[in-house]
Amino acid sequence: MLALLHALGHVALVLGYQTPSESPQTILQTSGLDVTAPFIFNSLSGLLTQWPNTVHGTGHSIAPGILHPFTLLYHARQDSQLPPPSPEWLAWDPEMSYAIMVSRGGQSHLTTYRTTRPAKIIYLDGMSAAWGSGWLDSQHMFIYGMSKNGSKDISMWDDYGRADKLCEWAKSRDVEGFVRMNAGFEIIWCDFESPSLQLVSHLNITPPGTPERPSSWPRFPGRNLIPMELETETLDDPPDRPPRRGPGGGDPPRRGPGRGGGGPWQPPISDLALTGNLEWVRAASHRAFAPQPHLTLFYSDMVTFYHPSLTSLVRDRFGQPMRSHRLVNISSDDAQKVVSEVDSVLVRRAAGELGTNFDWSTAARSIVEYWGDRISHMHTYLLNASDPSVNTTASLLAIRTLAYTPINPFMQPGITPNASGWDLFFSLPTAFLPNGFVPNTNVTALERCTSQATGFLSQMQMTPQERLLRTSVESVLARLCNDVRQISVSSMLTYPPPVPPVWCHLCTEF
Ligand SMILES: *[C@@H]1O[C@H](CO)[C@@H](O)[C@H](O)[C@H]1NC(C)=O
Ligand SMILES: *[C@@H]1O[C@H](CO)[C@@H](O)[C@H](O)[C@H]1NC(C)=O
Ligand SMILES: *[C@@H]1O[C@H](CO)[C@@H](O)[C@H](O)[C@H]1NC(C)=O
Ligand SMILES: *[C@@H]1O[C@H](CO)[C@@H](O)[C@H](O)[C@H]1NC(C)=O
Ligand SMILES: *[C@@H]1O[C@H](CO)[C@@H](O)[C@H](O)[C@H]1NC(C)=O
Ligand SMILES: *[C@@H]1O[C@H](CO)[C@@H](O)[C@H](O)[C@H]1NC(C)=O
């Protein structure tokens, strides 16, 4: 049972269910797999979804893409300036704009825009629009890499400084904004006079019953109110400053929905505004696992801070779970490499080189769907195995079926009735074709399980970024296929079932 638990632990780690005693890093090193493959895979499978990015926190992927035409976007502010100064923020969910602004008290104005044409954007994954330890690392290190003399000294609170620097870089590259996530998705929009935006409405949405705003309370957005001293603050400033633009609550300021209702950071607001943050979270929860719509990412152009060539980042990842993979110690060379890679993919796409058009994100999500639930289901059987009330024979039968199910589409026990489990999975090049040509018959079940989805891409023109994604996907699958096969066979050897199943030839010789 211990060996089984161990094997399951390996598999579970690949999908992000971590056991406390073993870090992914140590396990992957002992297994000899590419150490960053599962992290790249995890980033990829979670792109544009709320929950995986909330769990990882620190983003590592930089994916160019386009915002679809005719997408509605919202911008709220306390003054009625139109167009707003640039850069500013656009939300996909009006609930986000509403909650951020009405919780400030005073007047709230909502401007609604519609995109008129595909607009180039860059998506930064993780909790990249929130103030938290590590959450801004990928932006800050990207900014650091933009110039040879770049500085890492960027204040967590300095939203406008960050946006200015990103937009200055974006200008000559025809990139109109940066998509980030907090609770739900938003965009740093670089130019509100861009022809990509069409004004839809401009309304004073101040909720009825809103008290006068105390005159001491700053207006939001507060570009001109950021005191000089903030310029000198460094990474990970403690959260002890008044909020600049995150939605507040009774909590200390952070760029995420607060609990609402009259704390020291919050001015008096209308009763109708009290549920604003809850409604914001309700909107964000629709993206828990369903990707944010209205934009298309170019996976063949996805750049990652997990690229194995970025060696300055390896040390800080060692023995750490994904949520602690910080980027702040990146070398200047490595940071510049990331920026040049993003530049090169933008130039390449502009020149019409688009890669394979394979939908990498859906492929990765399908792998999680296929294996994830079964692994965690097996895990619950193993977790309670030592409970005296558990019928371990029944548990083993259940585990064996759960392990057999995902590997069965790759084997042919039907034409080799007496083959061992080992042979079925590893050695027999499947087989035997009575007539005609069937492709991919001369591969083992392990090879089929590992590369059925992506192996064919080797015949196509992949971008270097796609080659890395393919290695990541196949490394993760090799691990899943191999370990689950091992569980399937060991579950029969440890506790032979009372009634041999019809496919019991799998039980022998292993
Ligand atoms: C970087 O700093 C050096 C020394 O301070 C200076 O000579 C050089 O011009 C700077 N380069 C850029 C691109 O700002
Ligand atoms: C960065 O490097 C310093 C100095 O080696 C180290 O003390 C620190 O823990 C590292 N930071 C992170 C976030 O790993
Ligand atoms: C043990 O876990 C399995 C799988 O979740 C469950 O079906 C079973 O009821 C559990 N048994 C006990 C005694 O908790
Ligand atoms: C345990 O489960 C097995 C398989 O389902 C069953 O045959 C056996 O009767 C069960 N034992 C007890 C004590 O319930
Ligand atoms: C499988 O093994 C059984 C029992 O040893 C034997 O009777 C049968 O002929 C074998 N079948 C094949 C196809 O080798
Ligand atoms: C099947 O693959 C093996 C090993 O790659 C090779 O030696 C063999 O010639 C192949 N057989 C056929 C029929 O292609």
Coordinates of C-alpha atoms and ligand atoms in Angstrom, one line a residue:
M1 CA 0.0 0.0 0.0
L2 CA 2.9 2.3 0.7
A3 CA 4.3 1.8 -2.7
L4 CA 0.9 2.5 -4.2
L5 CA 0.5 5.7 -2.2
H6 CA 4.0 6.8 -3.3
A7 CA 3.1 6.2 -6.9
L8 CA -0.1 8.1 -6.5
G9 CA 1.7 10.9 -4.9
H10 CA 3.8 11.3 -8.0
V11 CA 0.8 11.4 -10.3
A12 CA -1.1 13.7 -8.0
L13 CA 1.8 16.1 -8.0
V14 CA 1.8 16.4 -11.7
L15 CA -1.7 17.6 -11.5
G16 CA -1.1 19.9 -8.7
Y17 CA -2.4 18.0 -5.7
Q18 CA 0.6 18.2 -3.6
T19 CA 1.6 16.1 -0.6
P20 CA 3.4 18.0 2.0
S21 CA 6.5 15.8 2.3
E22 CA 7.6 15.8 -1.3
S23 CA 8.0 18.8 -3.5
P24 CA 7.5 18.4 -7.2
Q25 CA 11.0 19.5 -7.7
T26 CA 12.6 16.7 -5.7
I27 CA 10.4 14.1 -7.2
L28 CA 10.9 15.2 -10.7
Q29 CA 14.7 15.4 -10.2
T30 CA 14.8 11.8 -9.0
S31 CA 12.7 10.7 -12.0
G32 CA 14.9 12.5 -14.4
L33 CA 12.0 14.3 -16.1
D34 CA 12.4 17.8 -17.4
V35 CA 11.9 19.7 -14.2
T36 CA 9.8 22.5 -15.5
A37 CA 7.5 20.4 -17.7
P38 CA 4.7 20.0 -15.1
F39 CA 4.8 23.7 -14.2
I40 CA 4.5 24.8 -17.8
F41 CA 1.7 22.3 -18.2
N42 CA -0.1 23.6 -15.2
S43 CA 0.2 27.2 -16.3
L44 CA -1.1 26.2 -19.8
S45 CA -4.0 24.3 -18.5
G46 CA -5.1 27.2 -16.3
L47 CA -4.8 30.1 -18.7
L48 CA -7.7 32.5 -18.5
T49 CA -9.5 30.7 -15.7
Q50 CA -10.0 32.1 -12.2
W51 CA -9.3 29.3 -9.9
P52 CA -6.0 27.8 -11.2
N53 CA -4.6 31.3 -11.4
T54 CA -5.7 32.1 -7.9
V55 CA -4.0 29.0 -6.6
H56 CA -0.7 29.6 -8.4
G57 CA -0.8 33.4 -7.7
T58 CA 2.6 34.2 -9.3
G59 CA 2.2 34.2 -13.0
H60 CA 4.8 32.8 -15.4
S61 CA 3.2 32.9 -18.8
I62 CA 3.1 35.8 -21.2
A63 CA 0.7 35.1 -24.1
P64 CA 0.0 37.5 -26.9
G65 CA -3.5 37.4 -28.4
I66 CA -6.4 39.4 -29.7
L67 CA -9.4 40.9 -28.1
H68 CA -12.4 40.1 -30.2
P69 CA -14.3 42.9 -32.1
F70 CA -17.7 43.9 -30.6
T71 CA -16.7 43.1 -27.0
L72 CA -18.3 45.3 -24.3
L73 CA -15.9 46.7 -21.7
Y74 CA -16.4 49.0 -18.7
H75 CA -14.5 51.8 -17.1
A76 CA -15.6 53.4 -13.8
R77 CA -14.3 56.6 -12.2
Q78 CA -15.3 59.3 -9.7
D79 CA -14.9 62.1 -12.1
S80 CA -16.8 62.4 -15.4
Q81 CA -13.7 62.9 -17.6
L82 CA -14.3 61.6 -21.1
P83 CA -12.3 60.1 -22.6
P84 CA -10.4 59.2 -19.4
P85 CA -6.7 59.9 -19.4
S86 CA -4.6 57.0 -20.7
P87 CA -3.6 54.4 -19.7
E88 CA -6.6 53.3 -17.6
W89 CA -8.4 50.1 -16.8
L90 CA -11.2 48.3 -18.6
A91 CA -13.2 45.5 -16.9
W92 CA -15.1 42.7 -18.7
D93 CA -17.6 42.6 -15.9
P94 CA -19.5 45.8 -15.1
E95 CA -19.8 44.4 -11.5
M96 CA -16.1 44.8 -11.2
S97 CA -16.2 48.5 -12.2
Y98 CA -19.2 49.1 -10.0
A99 CA -17.7 47.5 -6.9
I100 CA -14.4 49.2 -7.3
M101 CA -15.9 52.7 -7.7
V102 CA -19.0 52.7 -5.5
S103 CA -17.1 51.3 -2.5
R104 CA -15.1 54.6 -2.6
G105 CA -18.1 56.6 -1.9
G106 CA -19.0 59.8 -3.7
Q107 CA -19.9 60.1 -7.3
S108 CA -19.4 57.1 -9.7
H109 CA -19.4 57.4 -13.5
L110 CA -19.5 54.3 -15.8
T111 CA -18.3 54.5 -19.3
T112 CA -19.1 51.5 -21.6
Y113 CA -17.1 50.8 -24.7
R114 CA -17.3 48.4 -27.5
T115 CA -14.3 47.1 -29.4
T116 CA -14.6 47.8 -33.2
R117 CA -11.9 45.5 -34.5
P118 CA -9.4 42.8 -33.3
A119 CA -7.1 44.5 -30.8
K120 CA -3.7 43.1 -30.0
I121 CA -3.2 42.4 -26.3
I122 CA -0.8 40.6 -24.1
Y123 CA -2.1 38.4 -21.3
L124 CA -0.1 38.0 -18.1
D125 CA -1.3 34.9 -16.1
G126 CA -1.6 34.4 -12.3
M127 CA -3.1 37.0 -10.0
S128 CA -1.4 39.7 -12.1
A129 CA -3.9 42.5 -11.4
A130 CA -3.8 42.1 -7.6
W131 CA -1.4 43.3 -4.9
G132 CA 0.1 40.2 -3.3
S133 CA 3.4 38.6 -2.6
G134 CA 4.8 37.5 -6.0
W135 CA 1.7 38.4 -8.0
L136 CA 3.2 41.3 -9.8
D137 CA 6.6 39.6 -10.3
S138 CA 6.1 38.7 -14.0
Q139 CA 5.2 42.3 -14.8
H140 CA 7.9 43.8 -12.7
M141 CA 10.6 41.5 -14.2
F142 CA 9.3 42.1 -17.7
I143 CA 9.7 45.9 -17.1
Y144 CA 13.1 45.2 -15.6
G145 CA 14.0 43.3 -18.8
M146 CA 12.8 46.1 -21.1
S147 CA 16.1 48.1 -20.8
K148 CA 19.6 47.2 -20.2
N149 CA 19.7 49.6 -17.2
G150 CA 16.3 48.5 -16.0
S151 CA 15.5 48.6 -12.3
K152 CA 13.6 46.1 -10.2
D153 CA 12.6 48.8 -7.8
I154 CA 8.9 49.2 -8.7
S155 CA 6.3 49.8 -6.0
M156 CA 3.5 47.3 -5.6
W157 CA 1.1 50.3 -5.2
D158 CA 2.3 52.1 -8.3
D159 CA -0.4 50.9 -10.7
Y160 CA 0.0 53.9 -12.9
G161 CA 3.7 53.7 -13.1
R162 CA 3.5 50.1 -14.1
A163 CA 0.8 50.8 -16.7
D164 CA 2.9 53.7 -18.1
K165 CA 5.9 51.5 -18.5
L166 CA 4.1 48.6 -20.1
C167 CA 2.2 50.9 -22.5
E168 CA 5.3 52.8 -23.5
W169 CA 6.8 49.4 -24.5
A170 CA 3.5 48.4 -26.2
K171 CA 3.2 51.5 -28.3
S172 CA 5.8 50.7 -31.0
R173 CA 4.5 47.1 -31.1
D174 CA 0.9 47.8 -31.9
V175 CA -0.2 46.2 -28.6
E176 CA -3.2 48.0 -27.2
G177 CA -3.5 46.5 -23.7
F178 CA -2.5 44.0 -21.1
V179 CA -5.0 41.4 -19.8
R180 CA -4.6 40.6 -16.2
M181 CA -6.7 38.9 -13.5
N182 CA -7.8 39.8 -10.0
A183 CA -11.3 38.6 -9.2
G184 CA -12.3 38.4 -12.9
F185 CA -10.3 39.8 -15.8
E186 CA -9.5 43.3 -16.7
I187 CA -7.3 45.1 -19.2
I188 CA -4.7 47.9 -18.8
W189 CA -5.9 49.9 -21.9
C190 CA -3.1 52.0 -23.3
D191 CA -4.9 54.6 -25.4
F192 CA -8.6 55.5 -24.8
E193 CA -8.5 57.4 -28.1
S194 CA -7.7 54.3 -30.1
P195 CA -10.0 53.6 -33.0
S196 CA -10.4 50.1 -31.6
L197 CA -12.8 51.5 -28.9
Q198 CA -16.2 52.9 -29.6
L199 CA -18.1 54.8 -26.9
V200 CA -21.4 53.1 -26.0
S201 CA -22.5 55.1 -23.0
H202 CA -21.3 57.4 -20.3
L203 CA -23.5 57.4 -17.2
N204 CA -23.5 58.8 -13.7
I205 CA -24.2 55.5 -11.8
T206 CA -24.0 56.9 -8.2
P207 CA -26.3 54.6 -6.3
P208 CA -29.4 56.3 -4.6
G209 CA -28.7 57.1 -1.0
T210 CA -24.9 57.7 -1.4
P211 CA -23.7 60.0 1.3
E212 CA -21.5 63.0 0.5
R213 CA -17.9 61.9 0.2
P214 CA -15.8 63.2 3.0
S215 CA -13.6 65.9 1.6
S216 CA -10.5 64.4 3.0
W217 CA -11.0 61.2 1.0
P218 CA -9.1 61.1 -2.2
R219 CA -10.8 60.7 -5.5
F220 CA -10.3 57.6 -7.6
P221 CA -8.6 56.9 -9.9
G222 CA -5.8 58.9 -8.2
R223 CA -3.0 59.2 -10.7
N224 CA -2.0 62.6 -9.5
L225 CA -2.4 61.7 -5.9
I226 CA 0.3 59.1 -5.7
P227 CA 2.8 60.8 -3.4
M228 CA 6.4 61.1 -4.5
E229 CA 7.6 58.8 -1.7
L230 CA 5.8 55.9 -3.4
E231 CA 8.3 56.1 -6.3
T232 CA 11.0 54.9 -4.0
E233 CA 9.2 51.9 -2.5
T234 CA 10.4 48.5 -3.4
L235 CA 8.8 45.1 -4.2
D236 CA 6.4 43.6 -1.7
D237 CA 5.7 46.8 0.2
P238 CA 3.7 46.0 3.3
P239 CA 0.0 46.6 2.9
D240 CA -0.2 49.6 5.2
R241 CA -1.1 52.3 2.8
P242 CA -4.4 53.8 1.8
P243 CA -5.8 52.1 -1.3
R244 CA -5.0 53.6 -4.7
R245 CA -7.3 51.7 -6.9
G246 CA -8.1 48.2 -5.6
P247 CA -11.6 47.7 -4.2
G248 CA -11.6 48.4 -0.5
G249 CA -13.4 46.9 2.4
G250 CA -13.0 47.0 6.1
D251 CA -9.7 45.1 5.4
P252 CA -6.3 46.7 4.7
P253 CA -6.2 47.7 1.1
R254 CA -5.6 45.0 -1.5
R255 CA -6.5 44.8 -5.1
G256 CA -9.3 42.3 -4.7
P257 CA -12.9 42.3 -3.4
G258 CA -13.0 43.2 0.2
R259 CA -15.8 42.3 2.6
G260 CA -17.5 45.7 2.3
G261 CA -19.0 47.9 4.9
G262 CA -17.4 50.6 6.7
G263 CA -13.9 49.8 7.9
P264 CA -11.2 52.3 8.5
W265 CA -10.4 52.3 4.7
Q266 CA -13.9 52.8 3.6
P267 CA -16.0 56.0 3.4
P268 CA -19.8 55.7 4.1
I269 CA -21.6 54.3 1.1
S270 CA -25.2 53.6 0.0
D271 CA -26.9 50.5 1.2
L272 CA -27.3 49.6 -2.5
A273 CA -23.5 49.5 -2.8
L274 CA -22.9 47.1 0.1
T275 CA -23.3 44.0 -1.9
G276 CA -21.1 45.4 -4.7
N277 CA -18.1 43.2 -3.8
L278 CA -20.2 40.1 -3.5
E279 CA -21.7 40.7 -7.0
W280 CA -18.2 41.2 -8.3
V281 CA -17.2 37.8 -6.9
R282 CA -20.3 36.3 -8.4
A283 CA -19.3 37.5 -11.8
A284 CA -15.7 36.3 -11.4
S285 CA -16.9 32.9 -10.2
H286 CA -18.3 32.2 -13.7
R287 CA -14.7 32.0 -14.9
A288 CA -13.7 29.6 -12.1
F289 CA -12.8 26.9 -14.6
A290 CA -14.3 28.2 -17.9
P291 CA -11.8 30.5 -19.7
Q292 CA -12.6 34.2 -20.0
P293 CA -14.3 34.6 -23.4
H294 CA -14.0 37.5 -25.9
L295 CA -10.3 37.0 -26.6
T296 CA -8.1 34.5 -28.4
L297 CA -4.6 33.7 -27.1
F298 CA -1.8 32.6 -29.5
Y299 CA -0.4 29.6 -27.7
S300 CA 2.2 29.1 -30.4
D301 CA 3.6 32.5 -29.2
M302 CA 3.4 31.8 -25.5
V303 CA 6.5 32.8 -23.6
T304 CA 7.2 31.4 -20.2
F305 CA 9.4 32.3 -17.2
Y306 CA 9.6 28.5 -16.8
H307 CA 11.8 28.2 -19.9
P308 CA 14.7 25.9 -18.9
S309 CA 17.2 28.4 -20.4
L310 CA 16.3 31.0 -17.6
T311 CA 18.8 29.5 -15.2
S312 CA 18.8 32.4 -12.7
L313 CA 15.3 31.3 -11.6
V314 CA 16.1 27.7 -10.9
R315 CA 17.5 28.2 -7.4
D316 CA 14.5 29.9 -5.9
R317 CA 12.1 27.2 -7.2
F318 CA 14.0 24.4 -5.7
G319 CA 11.8 22.5 -3.2
Q320 CA 9.1 25.1 -3.5
P321 CA 5.5 24.6 -4.5
M322 CA 4.3 26.5 -7.6
R323 CA 2.6 29.3 -5.6
S324 CA 6.1 30.2 -4.1
H325 CA 8.0 30.3 -7.4
R326 CA 9.1 33.9 -7.3
L327 CA 10.9 35.7 -10.1
V328 CA 12.5 38.6 -8.2
N329 CA 16.0 37.1 -8.4
I330 CA 16.0 36.8 -12.2
S331 CA 19.3 38.0 -13.7
S332 CA 19.3 41.0 -16.0
D333 CA 20.3 38.8 -18.9
D334 CA 17.4 36.4 -18.3
A335 CA 14.9 39.2 -17.9
Q336 CA 16.1 40.7 -21.2
K337 CA 15.8 37.3 -22.9
V338 CA 12.1 37.1 -21.9
V339 CA 11.4 40.5 -23.4
S340 CA 13.3 39.7 -26.6
E341 CA 11.4 36.5 -26.9
V342 CA 8.1 38.3 -26.6
D343 CA 9.4 40.8 -29.2
S344 CA 10.4 38.0 -31.5
V345 CA 7.0 36.2 -31.4
L346 CA 5.2 39.5 -32.2
V347 CA 7.5 40.1 -35.1
R348 CA 7.1 36.5 -36.3
R349 CA 3.3 36.7 -36.2
A350 CA 3.3 40.0 -38.0
A351 CA 5.3 38.3 -40.7
G352 CA 2.6 35.6 -41.0
E353 CA 4.3 32.7 -39.3
L354 CA 1.5 31.4 -37.1
G355 CA 2.7 27.9 -35.9
T356 CA 0.5 24.9 -36.1
N357 CA -2.8 26.4 -34.9
F358 CA -3.0 23.5 -32.4
D359 CA -5.2 24.4 -29.4
W360 CA -2.7 23.8 -26.7
S361 CA -4.8 25.1 -23.8
T362 CA -7.7 22.9 -24.6
A363 CA -5.4 19.9 -25.0
A364 CA -3.9 20.5 -21.6
R365 CA -7.4 21.1 -20.0
S366 CA -8.6 17.8 -21.5
I367 CA -5.7 15.9 -19.9
V368 CA -6.6 17.4 -16.5
E369 CA -10.2 16.4 -17.1
Y370 CA -9.3 12.9 -18.2
W371 CA -6.9 12.0 -15.4
G372 CA -7.5 14.5 -12.6
D373 CA -10.8 13.2 -11.1
R374 CA -9.8 9.6 -11.2
I375 CA -6.5 10.3 -9.5
S376 CA -8.1 12.2 -6.7
H377 CA -10.8 9.6 -6.5
M378 CA -8.1 6.9 -6.1
H379 CA -6.4 9.1 -3.6
T380 CA -9.5 9.2 -1.3
Y381 CA -9.5 5.4 -1.3
L382 CA -5.9 5.4 -0.2
L383 CA -6.3 8.1 2.4
N384 CA -8.9 6.1 4.4
A385 CA -7.3 2.7 3.7
S386 CA -6.0 2.3 7.3
D387 CA -9.4 3.0 8.8
P388 CA -10.5 -0.3 10.3
S389 CA -14.1 0.1 9.0
V390 CA -12.8 0.1 5.4
N391 CA -13.1 -3.0 3.3
T392 CA -9.7 -2.9 1.7
T393 CA -10.6 -5.6 -0.8
A394 CA -13.4 -3.5 -2.1
S395 CA -11.1 -0.4 -2.1
L396 CA -8.5 -2.2 -4.1
L397 CA -11.0 -3.4 -6.7
A398 CA -12.2 0.2 -7.0
I399 CA -8.6 1.5 -7.4
R400 CA -7.8 -1.1 -9.9
T401 CA -10.7 -0.1 -12.1
L402 CA -10.0 3.5 -11.7
A403 CA -6.4 2.9 -12.9
Y404 CA -7.4 0.6 -15.7
T405 CA -10.0 3.0 -17.2
P406 CA -7.7 5.7 -18.4
I407 CA -5.1 3.3 -19.9
N408 CA -7.4 0.9 -21.6
P409 CA -7.8 3.0 -24.8
F410 CA -4.2 2.4 -25.6
M411 CA -3.8 -1.4 -25.2
Q412 CA -5.1 -4.5 -27.1
P413 CA -5.5 -7.3 -24.6
G414 CA -8.2 -8.7 -27.0
I415 CA -5.7 -9.9 -29.6
T416 CA -3.0 -11.1 -27.2
P417 CA -5.0 -12.9 -24.5
N418 CA -2.1 -14.3 -22.5
A419 CA 0.2 -11.3 -22.6
S420 CA 1.5 -9.9 -19.3
G421 CA 0.6 -6.4 -18.1
W422 CA 4.2 -5.4 -18.8
D423 CA 4.1 -6.6 -22.4
L424 CA 0.7 -5.1 -23.1
F425 CA 1.9 -1.7 -22.0
F426 CA 5.5 -1.5 -22.8
S427 CA 6.7 -4.0 -25.3
L428 CA 4.2 -5.2 -27.8
P429 CA 4.1 -3.0 -30.8
T430 CA 0.5 -3.4 -30.9
A431 CA -0.1 -5.4 -33.4
F432 CA -1.5 -7.3 -35.8
L433 CA -3.6 -6.0 -38.6
P434 CA -5.7 -8.5 -40.4
N435 CA -6.2 -6.2 -43.4
G436 CA -5.4 -2.8 -44.6
F437 CA -3.5 0.0 -43.2
V438 CA -4.2 1.4 -39.8
P439 CA -1.8 4.2 -38.8
N440 CA 0.3 4.1 -35.6
T441 CA 0.2 0.4 -35.1
N442 CA 3.9 -0.1 -34.5
V443 CA 4.1 1.8 -31.2
T444 CA 3.7 0.5 -27.7
A445 CA 0.7 1.4 -25.5
L446 CA 3.0 3.7 -23.4
E447 CA 4.0 5.6 -26.5
R448 CA 0.4 5.8 -27.7
C449 CA -0.7 7.0 -24.3
T450 CA 2.0 9.6 -24.1
S451 CA 1.9 11.1 -27.6
Q452 CA -1.4 10.2 -29.2
A453 CA -2.6 13.8 -28.9
T454 CA 0.6 15.7 -29.9
G455 CA 3.1 13.3 -31.5
F456 CA 1.9 14.1 -35.0
L457 CA 3.0 17.7 -34.6
S458 CA 6.6 16.7 -35.2
Q459 CA 5.6 16.6 -38.9
M460 CA 4.4 20.2 -38.8
Q461 CA 6.1 23.5 -38.6
M462 CA 6.1 24.1 -34.8
T463 CA 7.4 27.4 -33.3
P464 CA 10.1 27.0 -30.6
Q465 CA 7.4 27.9 -28.1
E466 CA 5.2 25.1 -29.3
R467 CA 8.1 22.6 -29.1
L468 CA 8.4 23.5 -25.4
L469 CA 4.7 23.1 -24.9
R470 CA 4.8 19.7 -26.6
T471 CA 7.7 18.5 -24.4
S472 CA 5.8 19.7 -21.4
V473 CA 2.5 18.0 -22.3
E474 CA 4.3 14.7 -23.3
S475 CA 6.5 14.7 -20.1
V476 CA 3.4 15.0 -18.0
L477 CA 1.6 12.3 -19.9
A478 CA 4.5 10.0 -19.8
R479 CA 4.5 10.3 -16.1
L480 CA 0.7 9.8 -15.8
C481 CA 0.6 6.9 -18.2
N482 CA 3.5 5.1 -16.5
D483 CA 2.5 5.6 -12.9
V484 CA -1.1 4.8 -13.4
R485 CA -0.1 1.6 -15.3
Q486 CA 2.0 0.8 -12.3
I487 CA -0.9 1.3 -9.9
S488 CA -3.1 -0.8 -12.1
V489 CA -0.7 -3.7 -11.9
S490 CA 0.3 -3.3 -8.3
S491 CA -3.3 -3.1 -7.1
M492 CA -3.7 -6.7 -8.3
L493 CA -0.5 -8.1 -6.9
T494 CA -1.0 -6.6 -3.4
Y495 CA -4.5 -7.9 -2.9
P496 CA -5.5 -10.6 -5.3
P497 CA -9.2 -10.1 -5.8
P498 CA -11.5 -12.9 -4.7
V499 CA -12.9 -13.3 -8.2
P500 CA -10.4 -13.0 -11.0
P501 CA -11.6 -10.3 -13.4
V502 CA -11.8 -11.3 -17.1
W503 CA -8.6 -9.5 -17.9
C504 CA -6.6 -11.1 -15.1
H505 CA -3.7 -11.8 -17.5
L506 CA -2.7 -8.2 -16.5
C507 CA -2.1 -9.6 -13.0
T508 CA 0.7 -11.9 -13.8
E509 CA 4.4 -11.5 -14.4
F510 CA 4.9 -8.2 -13.0
Ligands
LIG1 C1 23.2 52.5 -18.9 O1 24.0 53.0 -17.9 C2 25.3 53.3 -18.3 C3 26.2 53.7 -17.1 O2 25.4 54.4 -16.1 C4 25.2 54.4 -19.3 O3 26.5 54.7 -19.8 C5 24.4 53.9 -20.5 O4 24.2 55.0 -21.4 C6 23.0 53.5 -20.0 N1 22.3 52.8 -21.1 C7 21.0 53.1 -21.4 C8 20.4 52.3 -22.5 O5 20.3 53.8 -20.7
LIG2 C1 16.6 36.1 -3.7 O1 18.0 35.9 -3.4 C2 18.3 36.4 -2.1 C3 19.8 36.4 -2.0 O2 20.4 35.2 -2.4 C4 17.6 35.4 -1.1 O3 17.9 35.7 0.2 C5 16.1 35.5 -1.3 O4 15.4 34.5 -0.5 C6 15.7 35.2 -2.8 N1 14.4 35.6 -3.0 C7 13.4 34.7 -3.2 C8 12.0 35.3 -3.4 O5 13.6 33.6 -3.4
LIG3 C1 -13.2 5.7 1.8 O1 -13.1 6.5 0.6 C2 -13.9 6.0 -0.5 C3 -13.6 6.8 -1.7 O2 -13.9 8.1 -1.5 C4 -15.4 6.1 -0.1 O3 -16.2 5.6 -1.1 C5 -15.6 5.3 1.2 O4 -16.9 5.5 1.7 C6 -14.6 5.8 2.3 N1 -14.8 4.9 3.5 C7 -14.8 5.4 4.7 C8 -15.0 4.4 5.8 O5 -14.6 6.6 4.9
LIG4 C1 -15.4 -6.7 0.9 O1 -15.6 -6.4 -0.4 C2 -15.5 -7.5 -1.3 C3 -15.6 -7.0 -2.7 O2 -16.6 -6.2 -3.0 C4 -16.7 -8.4 -0.9 O3 -16.7 -9.6 -1.8 C5 -16.6 -8.8 0.5 O4 -17.8 -9.5 0.9 C6 -16.5 -7.6 1.4 N1 -16.2 -8.0 2.8 C7 -17.0 -7.6 3.8 C8 -16.6 -8.1 5.1 O5 -18.0 -6.9 3.6
LIG5 C1 -3.4 -18.9 -23.1 O1 -3.1 -19.7 -22.0 C2 -4.0 -20.8 -21.8 C3 -3.7 -21.5 -20.5 O2 -2.3 -21.6 -20.3 C4 -3.8 -21.8 -23.0 O3 -4.7 -22.8 -22.9 C5 -4.1 -21.0 -24.3 O4 -3.9 -21.8 -25.4 C6 -3.3 -19.7 -24.4 N1 -3.7 -18.9 -25.5 C7 -2.9 -18.5 -26.4 C8 -3.5 -17.7 -27.5 O5 -1.7 -18.6 -26.4
LIG6 C1 8.4 -1.4 -35.6 O1 9.3 -0.7 -34.8 C2 10.5 -1.3 -34.5 C3 11.3 -0.5 -33.5 O2 11.1 0.9 -33.7 C4 11.3 -1.6 -35.8 O3 12.5 -2.3 -35.5 C5 10.4 -2.4 -36.7 O4 11.0 -2.6 -38.0 C6 9.0 -1.8 -36.9 N1 8.2 -2.7 -37.7 C7 7.4 -2.3 -38.7 C8 6.5 -3.4 -39.3 O5 7.4 -1.2 -39.1

